[in-house]
Coordinates of C-alpha atoms in Angstrom, one line a residue:
Chain A
X1303 CA 0.0 0.0 0.0
X1304 CA 1.6 3.2 -1.1
X1305 CA 1.7 5.8 1.6
X1306 CA 0.8 9.4 1.0
X1307 CA 1.0 10.5 4.6
X1308 CA 0.8 14.1 5.4
X1309 CA 1.8 16.4 8.2
X1310 CA -0.9 18.1 10.2
X1311 CA -0.8 21.5 11.8
X1312 CA -3.6 22.9 13.9
X1313 CA -3.4 26.5 15.1
X1314 CA -5.4 28.4 17.7
X1315 CA -8.4 26.2 17.6
X1316 CA -11.4 27.5 19.6
X1317 CA -14.7 25.7 19.9
X1318 CA -17.5 26.6 22.2
X1319 CA -20.7 24.7 22.9
X1320 CA -22.9 27.4 24.5
X1321 CA -21.2 28.3 27.8
X1322 CA -18.8 25.4 27.6
X1323 CA -15.4 26.0 26.0
X1324 CA -14.4 22.6 24.5
X1325 CA -11.3 23.9 22.8
X1326 CA -9.5 26.9 24.2
X1327 CA -6.8 27.9 21.6
X1328 CA -5.3 24.5 20.7
X1329 CA -2.2 24.4 18.5
X1330 CA -0.4 21.3 17.6
X1331 CA 2.1 20.1 15.0
X1332 CA 2.3 16.5 13.9
X1333 CA 5.0 15.3 11.5
X1334 CA 4.4 13.0 8.6
X1335 CA 4.5 9.4 9.7
X1336 CA 4.3 10.3 13.4
X1337 CA 1.9 8.7 15.9
X1338 CA 0.7 11.3 18.4
X1339 CA -1.5 10.5 21.3
X1340 CA -3.9 13.0 22.8
X1341 CA -4.2 12.0 26.4
X1342 CA -6.7 13.6 28.7
X1343 CA -9.6 12.9 31.1
X1344 CA -13.1 12.9 29.8
X1345 CA -14.3 16.4 29.0
X1346 CA -10.8 17.6 28.3
X1347 CA -11.8 18.4 24.7
X1348 CA -9.8 15.7 23.0
X1349 CA -12.7 14.2 21.2
X1350 CA -13.8 17.7 20.0
X1351 CA -10.3 18.2 18.7
X1352 CA -10.5 15.0 16.7
X1353 CA -13.9 16.0 15.4
X1354 CA -12.5 19.3 14.2
X1355 CA -9.6 17.6 12.5
X1356 CA -12.0 15.0 10.9
X1357 CA -14.4 17.8 9.8
X1358 CA -17.4 16.8 11.9
X1359 CA -17.2 20.1 13.9
X1360 CA -16.3 23.5 12.5
X1361 CA -14.1 25.5 14.9
X1362 CA -15.1 29.0 16.0
X1363 CA -11.6 30.1 15.4
X1364 CA -8.3 28.7 14.3
X1365 CA -7.2 26.5 11.4
X1366 CA -6.5 22.9 10.4
X1367 CA -3.8 22.4 7.7
X1368 CA -2.7 19.2 6.1
X1369 CA 0.5 19.5 4.1
X1370 CA 0.1 23.2 4.3
X1371 CA -3.4 23.2 2.7
X1372 CA -6.1 24.8 4.8
X1373 CA -8.9 22.2 5.3
X1374 CA -10.8 24.0 8.1
X1375 CA -14.0 24.3 6.2
X1376 CA -13.7 21.3 3.9
X1377 CA -16.5 18.7 4.5
X1378 CA -15.4 15.4 6.0
X1379 CA -16.1 13.5 2.8
X1380 CA -13.4 15.4 1.0
X1381 CA -10.7 15.3 3.6
X1382 CA -9.3 11.9 2.9
X1383 CA -8.9 11.1 6.6
X1384 CA -9.4 7.6 7.9
X1385 CA -11.1 7.3 11.2
X1386 CA -11.8 4.5 13.6
X1387 CA -14.7 5.3 15.9
X1388 CA -15.2 4.3 19.5
X1389 CA -17.7 1.6 18.7
X1390 CA -16.3 0.9 15.3
X1391 CA -19.4 2.1 13.4
X1392 CA -19.3 -0.8 11.0
X1393 CA -22.2 -0.8 8.6
X1394 CA -24.3 -3.7 10.0
X1395 CA -26.0 -4.5 6.7
X1396 CA -22.8 -4.9 4.7
X1397 CA -20.4 -7.8 4.8
X1398 CA -16.8 -7.3 6.0
X1399 CA -15.6 -7.0 2.4
X1400 CA -18.3 -4.5 1.5
X1401 CA -17.5 -2.4 4.6
X1402 CA -13.9 -2.3 3.6
X1403 CA -14.8 -1.6 0.0
X1404 CA -17.1 1.3 1.0
X1405 CA -14.5 4.1 0.8
X1406 CA -13.2 2.8 -2.5
X1407 CA -16.6 2.6 -4.0
X1408 CA -17.2 6.2 -2.9
X1409 CA -14.1 7.1 -4.9
X1410 CA -15.2 5.3 -8.0
X1411 CA -12.3 2.8 -7.9
X1412 CA -12.7 0.0 -10.5
X1413 CA -14.2 -3.3 -9.4
X1414 CA -11.0 -5.4 -9.9
X1415 CA -9.0 -2.8 -8.1
X1416 CA -11.4 -2.7 -5.2
X1417 CA -11.3 -6.5 -4.9
X1418 CA -7.5 -6.5 -4.8
X1419 CA -7.2 -3.6 -2.3
X1420 CA -9.9 -5.1 0.0
X1421 CA -8.1 -8.4 0.1
X1422 CA -4.8 -6.6 0.8
X1423 CA -6.3 -4.6 3.6
X1424 CA -8.0 -7.6 5.2
X1425 CA -4.7 -9.5 5.0
X1426 CA -3.0 -6.6 6.7
X1427 CA -5.3 -6.9 9.7
X1428 CA -5.1 -10.7 9.5
X1429 CA -8.7 -11.2 8.6
X1430 CA -8.2 -13.1 5.3
X1431 CA -11.3 -15.3 4.7
X1432 CA -13.6 -13.2 6.8
X1433 CA -14.8 -11.0 3.9
X1434 CA -18.2 -12.6 3.5
X1435 CA -19.2 -12.4 7.1
X1436 CA -21.4 -9.7 8.6
X1437 CA -20.0 -7.5 11.4
X1438 CA -22.3 -9.0 14.0
X1439 CA -20.7 -12.4 13.3
X1440 CA -17.3 -11.2 14.5
X1441 CA -15.8 -10.7 17.9
X1442 CA -15.1 -7.3 19.3
X1443 CA -11.4 -7.5 18.4
X1444 CA -12.2 -8.7 14.8
X1445 CA -14.7 -5.8 14.4
X1446 CA -12.0 -3.5 15.5
X1447 CA -9.7 -4.9 12.8
X1448 CA -12.3 -4.4 10.1
X1449 CA -12.8 -0.8 11.2
X1450 CA -9.0 -0.3 11.0
X1451 CA -8.9 -2.0 7.5
X1452 CA -11.8 0.3 6.3
X1453 CA -9.9 3.3 7.6
X1454 CA -6.6 2.6 5.8
X1455 CA -7.8 0.9 2.6
X1456 CA -8.1 4.2 0.7
X1457 CA -4.6 5.4 1.6
X1458 CA -5.8 8.3 3.8
X1459 CA -3.6 11.2 4.5
X1460 CA -4.2 10.9 8.2
X1461 CA -5.5 8.2 10.5
X1462 CA -7.6 9.2 13.5
X1463 CA -8.4 6.7 16.3
X1464 CA -11.0 7.7 18.8
X1465 CA -10.5 5.5 21.9
X1466 CA -10.7 2.5 19.8
X1467 CA -9.9 -0.1 22.4
X1468 CA -12.2 1.0 25.1
X1469 CA -14.6 -1.9 24.7
X1470 CA -11.9 -4.6 24.6
X1471 CA -10.7 -6.7 27.5
X1472 CA -7.2 -6.1 28.7
X1473 CA -5.3 -8.8 26.9
X1474 CA -6.9 -8.1 23.5
X1475 CA -6.3 -4.5 24.1
X1476 CA -2.6 -5.0 24.5
X1477 CA -2.5 -7.1 21.4
X1478 CA -4.4 -4.5 19.4
X1479 CA -2.2 -1.7 20.7
X1480 CA 0.9 -3.4 19.4
X1481 CA -0.8 -4.3 16.2
X1482 CA -1.9 -0.7 15.5
X1483 CA 1.7 0.4 16.3
X1484 CA 3.1 -2.2 13.9
X1485 CA 0.7 -1.3 11.1
X1486 CA 1.2 2.4 11.6
X1487 CA 4.9 2.1 11.4
X1488 CA 4.7 -0.2 8.3
X1489 CA 2.5 2.2 6.4
X1490 CA 4.2 5.3 7.7
X1491 CA 0.8 6.7 8.4
X1492 CA 0.4 10.0 10.3
X1493 CA -1.8 9.0 13.2
X1494 CA -3.7 10.7 16.0
X1495 CA -4.7 8.4 18.7
X1496 CA -7.1 9.5 21.4
X1497 CA -7.2 7.9 24.8
X1498 CA -7.8 8.6 28.5
X1499 CA -5.6 5.6 29.4
X1500 CA -2.1 6.8 30.2
X1501 CA -0.6 3.4 30.0
X1502 CA -2.0 3.0 26.5
X1503 CA -0.5 6.3 25.6
X1504 CA 2.9 5.3 26.8
X1505 CA 2.9 2.1 24.9
X1506 CA 1.7 3.5 21.6
X1507 CA 3.1 6.9 21.0
X1508 CA 6.0 8.8 19.5
X1509 CA 4.8 11.8 21.3
X1510 CA 2.0 12.5 23.7
X1511 CA -0.1 15.7 24.0
X1512 CA -1.8 15.9 27.4
X1513 CA -5.0 17.8 27.3
X1514 CA -7.0 19.4 30.1
X1515 CA -10.0 21.7 30.1
X1516 CA -9.7 22.4 26.4
X1517 CA -6.0 23.3 26.4
X1518 CA -2.9 21.3 25.8
X1519 CA -0.8 21.1 28.9
X1520 CA 2.3 19.6 27.4
X1521 CA 3.4 18.0 24.2
X1522 CA 6.5 15.8 24.4
X1523 CA 8.0 12.4 23.9
X1524 CA 6.7 9.6 26.1
X1525 CA 9.8 9.6 28.3
X1526 CA 9.8 13.3 28.6
X1527 CA 6.1 13.3 29.7
X1528 CA 6.8 10.7 32.3
X1529 CA 10.1 11.8 33.6
X1530 CA 9.9 15.6 33.2
X1531 CA 6.2 16.6 33.3
X1532 CA 5.7 20.3 32.8
X1533 CA 3.2 20.8 35.6
X1534 CA 1.1 19.3 38.4
X1535 CA -1.7 18.1 36.1
X1536 CA 0.6 16.2 33.7
X1537 CA 2.6 14.7 36.6
X1538 CA -0.5 13.6 38.3
X1539 CA -2.3 12.3 35.3
X1540 CA 0.5 10.3 33.8
X1541 CA 1.7 7.6 36.2
X1542 CA 1.7 7.5 40.0
X1543 CA 3.3 10.4 41.6
X1544 CA 4.3 12.2 44.8
X1545 CA 3.9 15.9 44.2
X1546 CA 4.9 18.6 46.6
X1547 CA 5.4 22.3 46.4
X1548 CA 8.0 24.5 48.0
X1549 CA 10.5 27.3 47.7
X1550 CA 14.1 27.1 46.6
X1551 CA 16.0 28.3 49.7
X1552 CA 19.6 27.8 48.4
X1553 CA 21.1 26.3 45.3
X1554 CA 20.4 22.6 45.3
X1555 CA 17.9 22.7 48.1
X1556 CA 14.1 23.1 48.4
X1557 CA 12.1 23.8 51.5
X1558 CA 8.7 22.2 51.1
X1559 CA 5.6 23.9 52.4
X1560 CA 5.6 21.2 55.1
X1561 CA 9.0 22.4 56.3
X1562 CA 10.9 19.5 55.1
X1563 CA 14.1 20.2 53.2
X1564 CA 15.0 18.3 50.0
X1565 CA 18.2 18.1 48.1
X1566 CA 17.8 18.6 44.4
X1567 CA 20.0 18.4 41.4
X1568 CA 17.9 20.9 39.4
X1569 CA 19.6 24.4 39.1
X1570 CA 16.5 26.3 40.1
X1571 CA 17.2 29.9 41.2
X1572 CA 17.0 30.8 44.8
X1573 CA 13.7 32.1 46.0
X1574 CA 11.6 30.6 43.2
X1575 CA 8.4 28.6 43.9
X1576 CA 8.7 25.1 42.5
X1577 CA 6.9 21.8 42.3
X1578 CA 8.8 18.6 43.0
X1579 CA 7.8 15.2 41.7
X1580 CA 9.1 11.9 43.1
X1581 CA 8.0 8.8 41.1
X1582 CA 7.2 5.9 43.5
X1583 CA 9.6 3.5 41.8
X1584 CA 12.5 5.9 42.3
X1585 CA 12.7 5.4 46.0
X1586 CA 15.5 3.2 47.4
X1587 CA 18.6 4.6 49.0
X1588 CA 19.5 8.2 48.6
X1589 CA 20.7 11.4 50.0
X1590 CA 17.1 12.4 50.9
X1591 CA 15.8 9.9 53.4
X1592 CA 12.3 9.5 54.8
X1593 CA 11.2 7.6 57.8
X1594 CA 7.5 6.8 57.9
X1595 CA 4.9 4.5 59.3
X1596 CA 3.4 2.0 56.8
X1597 CA -0.2 2.8 56.4
X1598 CA -0.9 0.5 53.5
X1599 CA 1.0 -2.3 51.8
X1600 CA -0.1 -3.9 48.5
X1601 CA 1.5 -6.9 46.8
X1602 CA 1.5 -6.4 43.0
X1603 CA 3.4 -9.4 41.8
X1604 CA 6.4 -7.7 40.2
X1605 CA 6.6 -5.0 42.9
X1606 CA 5.1 -4.0 46.2
X1607 CA 3.4 -0.7 46.8
X1608 CA 3.5 1.1 50.1
X1609 CA 1.8 4.2 51.5
X1610 CA 4.0 5.8 54.1
X1611 CA 3.0 8.6 56.6
X1612 CA 6.1 10.6 57.2
X1613 CA 6.9 13.6 59.4
X1614 CA 5.1 16.9 59.0
X1615 CA 2.0 15.2 57.5
X1616 CA 3.8 14.2 54.3
X1617 CA 2.5 11.1 52.7
X1618 CA 4.5 9.1 50.2
X1619 CA 3.6 6.4 47.7
X1620 CA 6.6 4.1 47.3
X1621 CA 7.2 1.1 45.0
X1622 CA 9.8 -1.4 45.9
X1623 CA 11.0 -4.6 44.3
X1624 CA 8.8 -7.6 45.1
X1625 CA 9.4 -9.1 48.5
X1626 CA 7.8 -9.6 51.9
X1627 CA 5.2 -7.0 52.8
X1628 CA 6.2 -4.9 55.8
X1629 CA 3.7 -5.0 58.7
X1630 CA 1.1 -2.2 58.8
X1631 CA 2.1 0.2 61.5
X1632 CA 5.8 -0.6 61.4
X1633 CA 8.3 2.1 60.6
X1634 CA 10.6 1.9 57.6
X1635 CA 13.1 4.2 56.0
X1636 CA 13.4 5.0 52.3
X1637 CA 15.6 7.4 50.4
X1638 CA 15.8 9.1 47.0
X1639 CA 18.7 10.7 45.2
X1640 CA 18.5 14.4 44.3
X1641 CA 18.9 13.4 40.6
X1642 CA 15.7 11.4 40.8
X1643 CA 13.6 14.3 41.9
X1644 CA 12.0 16.2 39.0
X1645 CA 11.6 19.9 39.7
X1646 CA 9.1 22.0 37.7
Chain B
X252 CA -51.9 -19.0 48.6
X253 CA -51.3 -22.6 47.7
X254 CA -51.1 -25.3 50.4
X255 CA -47.4 -25.7 49.8
X256 CA -46.6 -22.3 51.2
X257 CA -49.0 -22.6 54.1
X258 CA -46.4 -24.1 56.4
X259 CA -44.4 -20.9 56.3
X260 CA -41.7 -22.4 54.0
X261 CA -40.7 -20.3 51.0
X262 CA -42.1 -21.8 47.8
X263 CA -39.5 -23.8 45.8
X264 CA -37.9 -21.8 43.0
X265 CA -39.3 -22.9 39.7
X266 CA -36.7 -24.9 37.9
X267 CA -35.9 -23.3 34.6
X268 CA -35.2 -26.7 33.0
X269 CA -38.4 -28.4 33.9
X270 CA -40.8 -25.6 33.0
X271 CA -43.7 -27.7 31.8
X272 CA -47.4 -26.9 31.3
X273 CA -47.6 -25.6 34.9
X274 CA -44.9 -23.0 34.1
X275 CA -46.8 -21.8 31.1
X276 CA -50.0 -21.7 33.1
X277 CA -48.4 -19.4 35.7
X278 CA -47.0 -17.2 33.1
X279 CA -50.4 -16.8 31.4
X280 CA -52.2 -16.0 34.6
X281 CA -51.6 -12.2 34.5
X282 CA -52.9 -12.2 30.9
X283 CA -56.1 -13.9 31.9
X284 CA -58.3 -10.8 32.1
X285 CA -57.1 -9.7 28.7
X286 CA -57.7 -13.2 27.3
X287 CA -61.2 -13.4 28.6
X288 CA -61.9 -10.0 27.1
X289 CA -60.5 -11.0 23.8
X290 CA -62.5 -14.2 23.7
X291 CA -65.8 -12.6 24.8
X292 CA -65.7 -9.5 22.7
X293 CA -63.5 -10.5 19.7
X294 CA -63.1 -14.2 19.0
X295 CA -66.7 -15.2 19.8
X296 CA -68.3 -12.5 17.7
X297 CA -66.0 -13.3 14.8
X298 CA -66.7 -17.0 15.0
X299 CA -70.5 -16.4 15.4
X300 CA -70.4 -14.1 12.4
X301 CA -68.5 -16.6 10.3
X302 CA -71.2 -19.1 11.3
X303 CA -73.8 -17.0 9.5
X304 CA -72.0 -17.6 6.2
X305 CA -72.4 -21.4 6.4
X306 CA -75.7 -21.6 8.2
X307 CA -77.5 -23.3 5.4
X308 CA -74.9 -26.0 5.3
X309 CA -73.4 -25.0 2.0
X310 CA -70.6 -22.8 0.7
X311 CA -72.9 -21.1 -1.8
X312 CA -72.3 -17.6 -0.4
X313 CA -68.5 -18.0 -0.8
X314 CA -69.0 -19.2 -4.4
X315 CA -71.1 -16.1 -5.0
X316 CA -68.5 -13.8 -3.4
X317 CA -65.5 -15.3 -5.3
X318 CA -67.3 -16.4 -8.5
X319 CA -69.3 -13.4 -9.7
X320 CA -67.4 -10.8 -11.7
X321 CA -69.2 -7.9 -10.0
X322 CA -67.8 -8.9 -6.6
X323 CA -64.4 -9.9 -7.9
X324 CA -64.2 -6.3 -9.2
X325 CA -64.8 -5.0 -5.7
X326 CA -62.0 -7.2 -4.4
X327 CA -59.7 -5.9 -7.1
X328 CA -60.9 -2.3 -6.4
X329 CA -60.1 -2.7 -2.7
X330 CA -56.6 -4.1 -3.5
X331 CA -55.9 -1.4 -6.0
X332 CA -56.9 1.4 -3.6
X333 CA -55.0 -0.2 -0.7
X334 CA -51.9 -0.5 -2.8
X335 CA -52.2 3.1 -4.1
X336 CA -52.8 4.4 -0.6
X337 CA -49.8 2.5 0.7
X338 CA -47.5 3.8 -2.1
X339 CA -48.6 7.4 -1.6
X340 CA -48.2 7.1 2.2
X341 CA -44.7 5.7 1.6
X342 CA -43.8 8.5 -0.8
X343 CA -45.1 11.2 1.5
X344 CA -44.5 9.5 4.9
X345 CA -40.9 8.4 4.4
X346 CA -39.5 11.9 3.8
X347 CA -41.7 13.3 6.5
X348 CA -40.6 10.6 9.1
X349 CA -37.0 11.0 8.0
X350 CA -37.2 14.8 8.4
X351 CA -38.8 14.7 11.8
X352 CA -36.2 12.2 12.9
X353 CA -33.2 14.2 11.7
X354 CA -34.2 17.8 12.3
X355 CA -33.7 19.9 15.4
X356 CA -35.8 19.1 18.5
X357 CA -38.0 22.2 18.0
X358 CA -39.0 21.3 14.5
X359 CA -39.4 17.7 15.4
X360 CA -41.9 18.6 18.0
X361 CA -43.8 20.7 15.6
X362 CA -43.7 17.9 13.0
X363 CA -45.0 15.4 15.6
X364 CA -47.9 17.7 16.5
X365 CA -48.9 17.8 12.8
X366 CA -48.6 14.1 12.4
X367 CA -50.2 13.1 15.7
X368 CA -53.0 15.7 16.0
X369 CA -55.1 14.0 13.3
X370 CA -54.5 10.7 14.9
X371 CA -56.2 11.9 18.1
X372 CA -59.1 13.4 16.1
X373 CA -62.1 11.2 15.2
X374 CA -61.9 9.7 11.7
X375 CA -65.4 10.8 11.2
X376 CA -64.6 14.5 11.9
X377 CA -61.6 14.4 9.6
X378 CA -63.6 12.8 6.8
X379 CA -66.4 15.4 7.1
X380 CA -63.7 18.1 7.0
X381 CA -62.4 16.7 3.8
X382 CA -65.9 16.8 2.4
X383 CA -66.0 20.5 3.1
X384 CA -62.6 21.0 1.4
X385 CA -63.0 18.8 -1.6
X386 CA -66.6 19.4 -2.6
X387 CA -67.8 20.9 -6.0
X388 CA -68.3 24.2 -4.1
X389 CA -65.6 23.2 -1.6
X390 CA -62.8 25.4 -0.3
X391 CA -60.2 24.0 -2.8
X392 CA -62.3 24.4 -5.9
X393 CA -63.3 28.0 -4.9
X394 CA -59.7 29.0 -4.3
X395 CA -58.6 27.5 -7.6
X396 CA -61.4 29.2 -9.5
X397 CA -60.9 32.5 -7.8
X398 CA -57.2 32.3 -8.6
X399 CA -58.0 31.7 -12.2
X400 CA -56.2 28.4 -12.3
X401 CA -59.3 26.5 -13.4
X402 CA -62.6 27.5 -15.0
X403 CA -64.8 24.5 -13.8
X404 CA -64.5 22.8 -10.5
X405 CA -62.4 19.6 -10.5
X406 CA -64.4 16.6 -9.2
X407 CA -62.6 15.6 -6.1
X408 CA -65.5 14.3 -4.0
X409 CA -67.6 11.2 -4.4
X410 CA -64.9 9.6 -6.6
X411 CA -61.6 7.7 -6.5
X412 CA -59.5 10.8 -5.9
X413 CA -61.5 11.9 -2.9
X414 CA -61.2 8.4 -1.3
X415 CA -57.4 8.3 -1.9
X416 CA -56.9 11.8 -0.4
X417 CA -59.0 11.0 2.6
X418 CA -57.4 7.6 3.2
X419 CA -53.8 8.8 2.8
X420 CA -54.5 11.6 5.3
X421 CA -56.0 9.2 7.9
X422 CA -53.3 6.5 7.4
X423 CA -50.2 8.6 7.0
X424 CA -49.3 8.6 10.7
X425 CA -49.0 4.8 10.6
X426 CA -46.3 5.2 8.0
X427 CA -44.5 8.2 9.6
X428 CA -44.2 6.7 13.0
X429 CA -42.4 3.4 12.1
X430 CA -40.1 5.3 9.7
X431 CA -39.3 7.9 12.4
X432 CA -38.5 5.1 14.8
X433 CA -36.3 3.3 12.3
X434 CA -34.3 6.5 11.5
X435 CA -33.9 7.3 15.2
X436 CA -32.6 3.8 16.0
X437 CA -29.9 4.3 13.4
X438 CA -26.5 5.0 15.1
X439 CA -25.4 8.5 14.1
X440 CA -21.8 7.3 14.1
X441 CA -22.6 5.2 11.0
X442 CA -23.6 8.4 9.2
X443 CA -20.5 10.1 10.4
X444 CA -18.4 7.1 9.4
X445 CA -19.9 7.1 5.9
X446 CA -19.3 10.8 5.5
X447 CA -15.7 10.5 6.7
X448 CA -15.1 7.6 4.2
X449 CA -16.0 9.9 1.4
X450 CA -19.8 9.4 0.9
X451 CA -21.9 12.2 -0.5
X452 CA -25.3 13.0 1.1
X453 CA -26.9 11.1 -1.8
X454 CA -24.8 8.0 -1.2
X455 CA -25.3 8.2 2.5
X456 CA -29.1 8.1 1.9
X457 CA -29.1 5.2 -0.6
X458 CA -26.3 3.1 1.0
X459 CA -26.9 3.7 4.7
X460 CA -30.2 5.2 5.6
X461 CA -32.4 3.4 3.2
X462 CA -31.2 -0.2 3.7
X463 CA -31.1 0.3 7.5
X464 CA -34.6 1.8 7.7
X465 CA -36.1 -0.9 5.4
X466 CA -37.7 -2.7 8.4
X467 CA -39.5 0.5 9.4
X468 CA -40.7 1.1 5.8
X469 CA -41.9 -2.5 5.7
X470 CA -43.7 -2.3 9.0
X471 CA -45.4 1.0 8.0
X472 CA -46.4 -0.3 4.6
X473 CA -47.9 -3.5 6.1
X474 CA -49.9 -1.6 8.7
X475 CA -51.2 0.9 6.1
X476 CA -52.0 -1.8 3.6
X477 CA -53.8 -4.0 6.1
X478 CA -55.8 -1.1 7.5
X479 CA -56.7 0.1 4.0
X480 CA -58.1 -3.3 3.1
X481 CA -60.8 -3.0 5.7
X482 CA -61.3 0.7 5.6
X483 CA -64.9 1.9 5.8
X484 CA -65.8 5.4 7.0
X485 CA -63.6 7.3 4.6
X486 CA -64.4 5.4 1.4
X487 CA -68.1 5.4 2.4
X488 CA -68.3 9.1 2.9
X489 CA -65.8 10.5 0.4
X490 CA -66.7 7.9 -2.2
X491 CA -70.3 8.8 -2.1
X492 CA -71.3 5.2 -2.9
X493 CA -69.5 5.3 -6.2
X494 CA -66.2 3.9 -5.0
X495 CA -67.0 0.4 -3.9
X496 CA -64.6 -1.1 -1.4
X497 CA -65.0 -4.4 0.4
X498 CA -66.1 -2.9 3.8
X499 CA -68.6 -0.6 2.0
X500 CA -70.0 -3.6 0.2
X501 CA -70.3 -5.6 3.4
X502 CA -72.2 -2.7 5.1
X503 CA -74.6 -2.5 2.1
X504 CA -75.3 -6.2 2.4
X505 CA -76.1 -5.8 6.1
X506 CA -78.1 -2.6 6.0
X507 CA -79.7 -2.4 2.6
X508 CA -80.2 -5.9 1.3
X509 CA -80.2 -7.5 4.8
X510 CA -78.3 -10.4 3.3
X511 CA -76.4 -11.3 6.5
X512 CA -75.0 -14.7 5.3
X513 CA -73.5 -13.1 2.2
X514 CA -72.1 -10.2 4.3
X515 CA -70.6 -12.8 6.6
X516 CA -69.0 -14.7 3.7
X517 CA -67.5 -11.4 2.4
X518 CA -66.2 -10.6 5.9
X519 CA -64.6 -14.0 6.1
X520 CA -62.9 -13.5 2.8
X521 CA -61.7 -10.1 3.9
X522 CA -60.4 -11.5 7.1
X523 CA -58.6 -14.3 5.3
X524 CA -57.1 -11.8 2.8
X525 CA -55.9 -9.6 5.7
X526 CA -54.3 -12.4 7.6
X527 CA -52.7 -13.6 4.4
X528 CA -51.1 -10.3 3.6
X529 CA -50.0 -10.0 7.2
X530 CA -48.4 -13.4 7.5
X531 CA -46.7 -12.8 4.1
X532 CA -45.3 -9.6 5.5
X533 CA -44.2 -11.4 8.6
X534 CA -42.4 -14.2 6.7
X535 CA -40.7 -11.5 4.6
X536 CA -39.5 -9.6 7.6
X537 CA -38.2 -12.7 9.3
X538 CA -36.2 -13.5 6.2
X539 CA -34.8 -9.9 6.1
X540 CA -33.7 -10.3 9.7
X541 CA -31.9 -13.5 9.1
X542 CA -28.1 -13.1 8.9

């Protein structure tokens, strides 16, 4: 399948529904062949953003450009964008093959050509031989694949995926995630993936855009988002976190609001207000040590998770390598290196 | 309370596997009043009426009904009108139902009022209203003459046209409502998906809406056709005795010629026809629904 992937640039998108501001000046650049995930809680505006890109909503302000061409007001039928909907939206009265053929028929592709490309697309999603079945005769995962085949069969310029794995069980979901990733890489298809599941976002993406209340909080690579979140919201939404606030009292040292002092490696200037993030799995030994009472201890197989109540009302979530669970109420010490503390 | 529960023990749960006749009996119990009502006021009169037609021990009245050309023409007439009414209802009702289902809530409410208001008004009242509108000196003819469109009044009452107009008006809601329901049941994501895949509005209608609302069309058409077959008031009043439909003929046999056995035979044939059409439609729908 020849790729004619495009880059996408949205600028200053604003969309209001009555009093509600769904998009509050969203700008985003996606390179050709990139997979970008838009991650955010429900109501953050991520679905509205997708609808504006697909053409189902017209923004009140701002523009959508594909390969430099403004498509903001182009109707969806003329955008050449493949989309996979939350509940697949397969046509129930058409067979799998006819579903996949639909976008080709709409483009007046010849019969033989359609047949060839449908077979190719079904092979790509590993559904050879399912062409004559109806959607309702397929499992959820198979329907998902049909929807995917239908969205890519016409060589779209962009692929949009709107929480496509929400209805699948965990195992199938992980398989499909990897499959989408494989397919997307193979076709070099510029893809926007929408999810509220941060784990899914980390597995799939080249980059992640975290959305909240109609704005983008941060756009960065997966590691960047996890290791160096830009603010409280991103730090809290992606992964487990211990977030505190304080003031830099001298170079390499923060005094938290609780009074506790922390050594940091970050060169923040003296006197500035900062947030500090300590990921639970980063605790072990280190220059900053905490002594706390075990309030909660959970065995998770590959690790154990503890909730510690430390001095000055500080509470810490700590992950440690799997082992015996400490008794509730006992006191233990953990430490963290200054380099492992992210300051923002 | 049965004796089993008298000892204060909870009744044993009915086994789902061995639900025999007793299980069915219990299930039917709440429906008993309705069944009694149906039997006393519907089944019994129908059977009694059918009895009239064979009271003299022969099928002569049926031979007359199905053998003489005069009466066969009435059957044909009835079918023709029913079919025409169904087709017109479909042509008017589908777009109307579709529009009401897809427009904004405000317009939908207005549309509903227009469709349902007649349904709540007596057929008799509506039919008399049509007489006022369609007559030789009726509202329509006077308008048209005053506007200079026509010189002589168009005959619209006491003929085929009048009956058609009246029947379509009365039966239209039965087409609009199933179509409305079918369009509403259609997942809007399918329409969006088709649009996103490059379909024009025209394609979306023919490829998505129409096939997926076919059951609604079929349900509406069946109801309208079946109701048309036995329609009485409207053809009787707007046809002015010149448009002979089966129900009108039956009424004549009862009131004017007092030939009850023949009226009963005609009714039996009408009943058989109606049931035939209905079961045909059912068989067809079931086939549609099969994967």
